[in-house]
């Protein structure tokens, strides 16, 4: 059994999608449709930069989704395969959950792009620059990370944002609390704490204004049932009902990305092969969480051809 998975923020880079678009008219159509939906030259920004503009949350989120969906569409249309026949689940890390829903037909491409543009803008606006921060804890399991976050909070927000794999947890909250946590890592048996170069403290209660904005936007958005269930970040469990999907996407803005648990749950449900589209971030996490699973990253035409041989 196979799951198709989709990366989150941080997997963007200048030049993304360029080679794929040069090689495939299918990919070019995806990038053009996203440009048209957003009314901006996002693909030009993806391929030419500048990097600072691409890294802005409101640009990075739809760009990462567009690149992932373009990669999948090339596989499907030029390889003659259907997602519903090759995957039993889809899942994505944070914004990647939107990519997964688009891939599985729960949202069309234009709707997904517009929602992610809004999501990026709302997340950026939720907390003034400089008030929030995030840090990666390396060599930390979820229990140690939670204890550290609780100790460092001192009345401020400091919480686990991403449970990525058995050795990497990300915390998020007020800048002072996150800096205290980084300084205290050794006391909790954690190898290292690294402040992340992010513009806002994602997946923590400080994001409530963004969650409110997404609740309003998702209420009006066309969301249908996916052709295969999607593993919701906040549940680490599969859902298919459109009302559930809307609610979980709202919760996800302030809630924890339970990626390690999602991988283990899919593996326990019989998934032995994980295929990541448009990035090379999630496959290594999968291998660290479920060492007996196969995990492949699909970015280039060569990657697509190699994966097709395995189908």
mmCIF file of N, CA and C in Angstrom, residues 49-132:
data_model
loop_
_atom_site.group_PDB
_atom_site.id
_atom_site.type_symbol
_atom_site.label_atom_id
_atom_site.label_comp_id
_atom_site.label_asym_id
_atom_site.label_seq_id
_atom_site.Cartn_x
_atom_site.Cartn_y
_atom_site.Cartn_z
ATOM 1 N N UNK A 49 13.350 34.371 -8.454
ATOM 2 C CA UNK A 49 13.543 35.066 -7.183
ATOM 3 C C UNK A 49 13.053 36.507 -7.269
ATOM 4 N N UNK A 50 13.515 37.380 -6.348
ATOM 5 C CA UNK A 50 14.541 37.157 -5.327
ATOM 6 C C UNK A 50 14.092 36.221 -4.192
ATOM 7 N N UNK A 51 15.069 35.589 -3.563
ATOM 8 C CA UNK A 51 14.792 34.602 -2.524
ATOM 9 C C UNK A 51 13.997 35.192 -1.360
ATOM 10 N N UNK A 52 14.290 36.424 -0.992
ATOM 11 C CA UNK A 52 13.589 37.046 0.135
ATOM 12 C C UNK A 52 12.091 37.155 -0.131
ATOM 13 N N UNK A 53 11.722 37.459 -1.368
ATOM 14 C CA UNK A 53 10.307 37.569 -1.715
ATOM 15 C C UNK A 53 9.638 36.196 -1.765
ATOM 16 N N UNK A 54 10.362 35.202 -2.276
ATOM 17 C CA UNK A 54 9.817 33.850 -2.341
ATOM 18 C C UNK A 54 9.604 33.282 -0.943
ATOM 19 N N UNK A 55 10.479 33.652 -0.006
ATOM 20 C CA UNK A 55 10.399 33.130 1.362
ATOM 21 C C UNK A 55 9.241 33.731 2.148
ATOM 22 N N UNK A 56 8.727 34.903 1.717
ATOM 23 C CA UNK A 56 7.565 35.484 2.382
ATOM 24 C C UNK A 56 6.442 34.448 2.433
ATOM 25 N N UNK A 57 5.856 34.292 3.595
ATOM 26 C CA UNK A 57 4.876 33.229 3.817
ATOM 27 C C UNK A 57 3.760 33.234 2.785
ATOM 28 N N UNK A 58 3.283 34.424 2.407
ATOM 29 C CA UNK A 58 2.161 34.492 1.469
ATOM 30 C C UNK A 58 2.553 34.022 0.072
ATOM 31 N N UNK A 59 3.847 34.026 -0.252
ATOM 32 C CA UNK A 59 4.314 33.515 -1.538
ATOM 33 C C UNK A 59 4.794 32.069 -1.436
ATOM 34 N N UNK A 60 5.496 31.762 -0.362
ATOM 35 C CA UNK A 60 6.060 30.418 -0.196
ATOM 36 C C UNK A 60 4.965 29.355 -0.164
ATOM 37 N N UNK A 61 3.858 29.652 0.528
ATOM 38 C CA UNK A 61 2.825 28.622 0.690
ATOM 39 C C UNK A 61 2.187 28.217 -0.642
ATOM 40 N N UNK A 62 1.658 29.152 -1.453
ATOM 41 C CA UNK A 62 1.119 28.716 -2.740
ATOM 42 C C UNK A 62 2.187 28.194 -3.701
ATOM 43 N N UNK A 63 3.423 28.692 -3.584
ATOM 44 C CA UNK A 63 4.492 28.226 -4.473
ATOM 45 C C UNK A 63 4.825 26.757 -4.218
ATOM 46 N N UNK A 64 4.939 26.392 -2.957
ATOM 47 C CA UNK A 64 5.254 25.003 -2.605
ATOM 48 C C UNK A 64 4.129 24.079 -3.062
ATOM 49 N N UNK A 65 2.896 24.525 -2.867
ATOM 50 C CA UNK A 65 1.754 23.731 -3.321
ATOM 51 C C UNK A 65 1.765 23.575 -4.838
ATOM 52 N N UNK A 66 1.984 24.670 -5.562
ATOM 53 C CA UNK A 66 1.984 24.622 -7.028
ATOM 54 C C UNK A 66 3.042 23.658 -7.543
ATOM 55 N N UNK A 67 4.220 23.707 -6.951
ATOM 56 C CA UNK A 67 5.306 22.826 -7.378
ATOM 57 C C UNK A 67 4.959 21.358 -7.127
ATOM 58 N N UNK A 68 4.362 21.083 -5.979
ATOM 59 C CA UNK A 68 3.993 19.706 -5.643
ATOM 60 C C UNK A 68 2.903 19.186 -6.580
ATOM 61 N N UNK A 69 1.883 20.008 -6.814
ATOM 62 C CA UNK A 69 0.779 19.571 -7.670
ATOM 63 C C UNK A 69 1.243 19.423 -9.119
ATOM 64 N N UNK A 70 2.126 20.316 -9.567
ATOM 65 C CA UNK A 70 2.664 20.181 -10.927
ATOM 66 C C UNK A 70 3.398 18.852 -11.085
ATOM 67 N N UNK A 71 4.182 18.500 -10.090
ATOM 68 C CA UNK A 71 4.929 17.232 -10.136
ATOM 69 C C UNK A 71 3.969 16.046 -10.197
ATOM 70 N N UNK A 72 2.933 16.103 -9.358
ATOM 71 C CA UNK A 72 1.947 15.021 -9.357
ATOM 72 C C UNK A 72 1.195 14.944 -10.679
ATOM 73 N N UNK A 73 0.789 16.104 -11.210
ATOM 74 C CA UNK A 73 0.010 16.106 -12.463
ATOM 75 C C UNK A 73 0.822 15.546 -13.633
ATOM 76 N N UNK A 74 2.108 15.846 -13.653
ATOM 77 C CA UNK A 74 2.960 15.273 -14.707
ATOM 78 C C UNK A 74 2.974 13.752 -14.580
ATOM 79 N N UNK A 75 3.146 13.270 -13.371
ATOM 80 C CA UNK A 75 3.129 11.820 -13.134
ATOM 81 C C UNK A 75 1.816 11.215 -13.606
ATOM 82 N N UNK A 76 0.709 11.878 -13.246
ATOM 83 C CA UNK A 76 -0.611 11.326 -13.573
ATOM 84 C C UNK A 76 -0.897 11.373 -15.074
ATOM 85 N N UNK A 77 -0.692 12.554 -15.672
ATOM 86 C CA UNK A 77 -1.127 12.719 -17.060
ATOM 87 C C UNK A 77 -0.140 12.139 -18.063
ATOM 88 N N UNK A 78 1.147 12.327 -17.823
ATOM 89 C CA UNK A 78 2.121 11.799 -18.776
ATOM 90 C C UNK A 78 2.449 10.339 -18.486
ATOM 91 N N UNK A 79 2.205 9.921 -17.240
ATOM 92 C CA UNK A 79 2.446 8.517 -16.879
ATOM 93 C C UNK A 79 1.204 7.662 -16.956
ATOM 94 N N UNK A 80 0.050 8.321 -17.169
ATOM 95 C CA UNK A 80 -1.192 7.577 -17.312
ATOM 96 C C UNK A 80 -1.641 6.858 -16.047
ATOM 97 N N UNK A 81 -1.436 7.492 -14.883
ATOM 98 C CA UNK A 81 -1.845 6.865 -13.629
ATOM 99 C C UNK A 81 -2.886 7.733 -12.926
ATOM 100 N N UNK A 82 -3.655 7.098 -12.045
ATOM 101 C CA UNK A 82 -4.653 7.803 -11.251
ATOM 102 C C UNK A 82 -4.286 7.680 -9.781
ATOM 103 N N UNK A 83 -4.348 8.798 -9.073
ATOM 104 C CA UNK A 83 -4.011 8.782 -7.643
ATOM 105 C C UNK A 83 -4.847 7.735 -6.902
ATOM 106 N N UNK A 84 -6.134 7.663 -7.206
ATOM 107 C CA UNK A 84 -7.024 6.766 -6.472
ATOM 108 C C UNK A 84 -6.656 5.293 -6.660
ATOM 109 N N UNK A 85 -5.924 4.995 -7.729
ATOM 110 C CA UNK A 85 -5.517 3.610 -7.992
ATOM 111 C C UNK A 85 -4.133 3.302 -7.438
ATOM 112 N N UNK A 86 -3.352 4.345 -7.144
ATOM 113 C CA UNK A 86 -1.962 4.127 -6.723
ATOM 114 C C UNK A 86 -1.710 4.477 -5.254
ATOM 115 N N UNK A 87 -2.646 5.178 -4.602
ATOM 116 C CA UNK A 87 -2.456 5.572 -3.207
ATOM 117 C C UNK A 87 -3.729 5.283 -2.412
ATOM 118 N N UNK A 88 -3.541 4.884 -1.155
ATOM 119 C CA UNK A 88 -4.697 4.644 -0.287
ATOM 120 C C UNK A 88 -4.946 5.825 0.638
ATOM 121 N N UNK A 89 -3.912 6.658 0.853
ATOM 122 C CA UNK A 89 -4.030 7.863 1.674
ATOM 123 C C UNK A 89 -3.217 8.979 1.041
ATOM 124 N N UNK A 90 -3.568 10.218 1.380
ATOM 125 C CA UNK A 90 -2.704 11.372 1.126
ATOM 126 C C UNK A 90 -2.496 12.089 2.460
ATOM 127 N N UNK A 91 -1.386 12.795 2.556
ATOM 128 C CA UNK A 91 -1.094 13.570 3.768
ATOM 129 C C UNK A 91 -0.111 14.663 3.397
ATOM 130 N N UNK A 92 -0.125 15.740 4.180
ATOM 131 C CA UNK A 92 0.827 16.819 3.948
ATOM 132 C C UNK A 92 1.217 17.467 5.248
ATOM 133 N N UNK A 93 2.406 18.040 5.266
ATOM 134 C CA UNK A 93 2.948 18.677 6.460
ATOM 135 C C UNK A 93 2.538 20.146 6.466
ATOM 136 N N UNK A 94 1.669 20.526 7.412
ATOM 137 C CA UNK A 94 1.210 21.909 7.543
ATOM 138 C C UNK A 94 0.525 22.357 6.251
ATOM 139 N N UNK A 95 1.069 23.341 5.529
ATOM 140 C CA UNK A 95 0.415 23.774 4.292
ATOM 141 C C UNK A 95 0.293 22.625 3.308
ATOM 142 N N UNK A 96 1.158 21.614 3.438
ATOM 143 C CA UNK A 96 1.099 20.441 2.569
ATOM 144 C C UNK A 96 -0.218 19.691 2.654
ATOM 145 N N UNK A 97 -0.959 19.907 3.749
ATOM 146 C CA UNK A 97 -2.275 19.281 3.857
ATOM 147 C C UNK A 97 -3.216 19.841 2.794
ATOM 148 N N UNK A 98 -3.054 21.117 2.452
ATOM 149 C CA UNK A 98 -3.837 21.703 1.360
ATOM 150 C C UNK A 98 -3.432 21.070 0.023
ATOM 151 N N UNK A 99 -2.146 20.877 -0.184
ATOM 152 C CA UNK A 99 -1.678 20.210 -1.404
ATOM 153 C C UNK A 99 -2.271 18.816 -1.501
ATOM 154 N N UNK A 100 -2.285 18.099 -0.366
ATOM 155 C CA UNK A 100 -2.829 16.741 -0.349
ATOM 156 C C UNK A 100 -4.307 16.741 -0.707
ATOM 157 N N UNK A 101 -5.048 17.703 -0.166
ATOM 158 C CA UNK A 101 -6.483 17.795 -0.463
ATOM 159 C C UNK A 101 -6.725 18.138 -1.929
ATOM 160 N N UNK A 102 -5.895 19.017 -2.477
ATOM 161 C CA UNK A 102 -5.999 19.345 -3.898
ATOM 162 C C UNK A 102 -5.671 18.118 -4.743
ATOM 163 N N UNK A 103 -4.628 17.410 -4.368
ATOM 164 C CA UNK A 103 -4.217 16.210 -5.110
ATOM 165 C C UNK A 103 -5.332 15.175 -5.141
ATOM 166 N N UNK A 104 -6.074 15.067 -4.038
ATOM 167 C CA UNK A 104 -7.123 14.062 -3.920
ATOM 168 C C UNK A 104 -8.487 14.575 -4.376
ATOM 169 N N UNK A 105 -8.512 15.768 -4.974
ATOM 170 C CA UNK A 105 -9.740 16.269 -5.575
ATOM 171 C C UNK A 105 -10.737 16.910 -4.627
ATOM 172 N N UNK A 106 -10.344 17.156 -3.374
ATOM 173 C CA UNK A 106 -11.267 17.796 -2.426
ATOM 174 C C UNK A 106 -11.392 19.295 -2.688
ATOM 175 N N UNK A 107 -10.345 19.884 -3.286
ATOM 176 C CA UNK A 107 -10.361 21.301 -3.674
ATOM 177 C C UNK A 107 -9.764 21.417 -5.066
ATOM 178 N N UNK A 108 -10.261 22.363 -5.843
ATOM 179 C CA UNK A 108 -9.610 22.579 -7.138
ATOM 180 C C UNK A 108 -8.356 23.436 -6.941
ATOM 181 N N UNK A 109 -7.556 23.507 -7.966
ATOM 182 C CA UNK A 109 -6.251 24.157 -7.865
ATOM 183 C C UNK A 109 -6.378 25.641 -7.546
ATOM 184 N N UNK A 110 -7.302 26.337 -8.200
ATOM 185 C CA UNK A 110 -7.462 27.780 -7.978
ATOM 186 C C UNK A 110 -7.902 28.062 -6.544
ATOM 187 N N UNK A 111 -8.842 27.282 -6.030
ATOM 188 C CA UNK A 111 -9.303 27.449 -4.646
ATOM 189 C C UNK A 111 -8.157 27.232 -3.672
ATOM 190 N N UNK A 112 -7.382 26.190 -3.907
ATOM 191 C CA UNK A 112 -6.257 25.867 -3.020
ATOM 192 C C UNK A 112 -5.239 27.004 -3.007
ATOM 193 N N UNK A 113 -4.920 27.531 -4.173
ATOM 194 C CA UNK A 113 -3.946 28.621 -4.262
ATOM 195 C C UNK A 113 -4.437 29.854 -3.519
ATOM 196 N N UNK A 114 -5.707 30.204 -3.709
ATOM 197 C CA UNK A 114 -6.259 31.393 -3.047
ATOM 198 C C UNK A 114 -6.294 31.222 -1.529
ATOM 199 N N UNK A 115 -6.668 30.034 -1.065
ATOM 200 C CA UNK A 115 -6.705 29.778 0.378
ATOM 201 C C UNK A 115 -5.310 29.868 0.991
ATOM 202 N N UNK A 116 -4.319 29.348 0.287
ATOM 203 C CA UNK A 116 -2.958 29.395 0.825
ATOM 204 C C UNK A 116 -2.373 30.802 0.799
ATOM 205 N N UNK A 117 -2.728 31.574 -0.195
ATOM 206 C CA UNK A 117 -2.301 32.981 -0.222
ATOM 207 C C UNK A 117 -2.866 33.707 0.998
ATOM 208 N N UNK A 118 -4.157 33.514 1.236
ATOM 209 C CA UNK A 118 -4.808 34.132 2.382
ATOM 210 C C UNK A 118 -4.221 33.608 3.696
ATOM 211 N N UNK A 119 -3.996 32.305 3.763
ATOM 212 C CA UNK A 119 -3.429 31.694 4.962
ATOM 213 C C UNK A 119 -2.073 32.303 5.289
ATOM 214 N N UNK A 120 -1.246 32.465 4.263
ATOM 215 C CA UNK A 120 0.072 33.066 4.465
ATOM 216 C C UNK A 120 -0.028 34.503 4.955
ATOM 217 N N UNK A 121 -0.922 35.269 4.335
ATOM 218 C CA UNK A 121 -1.096 36.668 4.748
ATOM 219 C C UNK A 121 -1.616 36.750 6.178
ATOM 220 N N UNK A 122 -2.581 35.898 6.508
ATOM 221 C CA UNK A 122 -3.186 35.931 7.838
ATOM 222 C C UNK A 122 -2.200 35.493 8.915
ATOM 223 N N UNK A 123 -1.381 34.498 8.614
ATOM 224 C CA UNK A 123 -0.390 34.025 9.582
ATOM 225 C C UNK A 123 0.681 35.090 9.823
ATOM 226 N N UNK A 124 1.059 35.778 8.755
ATOM 227 C CA UNK A 124 2.060 36.832 8.892
ATOM 228 C C UNK A 124 1.525 37.999 9.708
ATOM 229 N N UNK A 125 0.239 38.309 9.512
ATOM 230 C CA UNK A 125 -0.350 39.460 10.179
ATOM 231 C C UNK A 125 -0.754 39.177 11.630
ATOM 232 N N UNK A 126 -0.821 37.908 12.012
ATOM 233 C CA UNK A 126 -1.346 37.535 13.332
ATOM 234 C C UNK A 126 -0.472 38.023 14.481
ATOM 235 N N UNK A 127 0.837 38.069 14.251
ATOM 236 C CA UNK A 127 1.780 38.433 15.321
ATOM 237 C C UNK A 127 2.766 39.459 14.765
ATOM 238 N N UNK A 128 2.947 40.593 15.430
ATOM 239 C CA UNK A 128 3.920 41.580 14.948
ATOM 240 C C UNK A 128 5.322 40.962 14.832
ATOM 241 N N UNK A 129 6.041 41.368 13.791
ATOM 242 C CA UNK A 129 7.401 40.852 13.573
ATOM 243 C C UNK A 129 8.257 41.124 14.808
ATOM 244 N N UNK A 130 8.960 40.091 15.247
ATOM 245 C CA UNK A 130 9.844 40.232 16.399
ATOM 246 C C UNK A 130 9.251 39.767 17.713
ATOM 247 N N UNK A 131 7.924 39.529 17.723
ATOM 248 C CA UNK A 131 7.287 39.093 18.974
ATOM 249 C C UNK A 131 7.246 37.589 19.135
ATOM 250 N N UNK A 132 7.330 36.873 18.018
ATOM 251 C CA UNK A 132 7.266 35.416 18.070
ATOM 252 C C UNK A 132 8.520 34.779 17.512
#
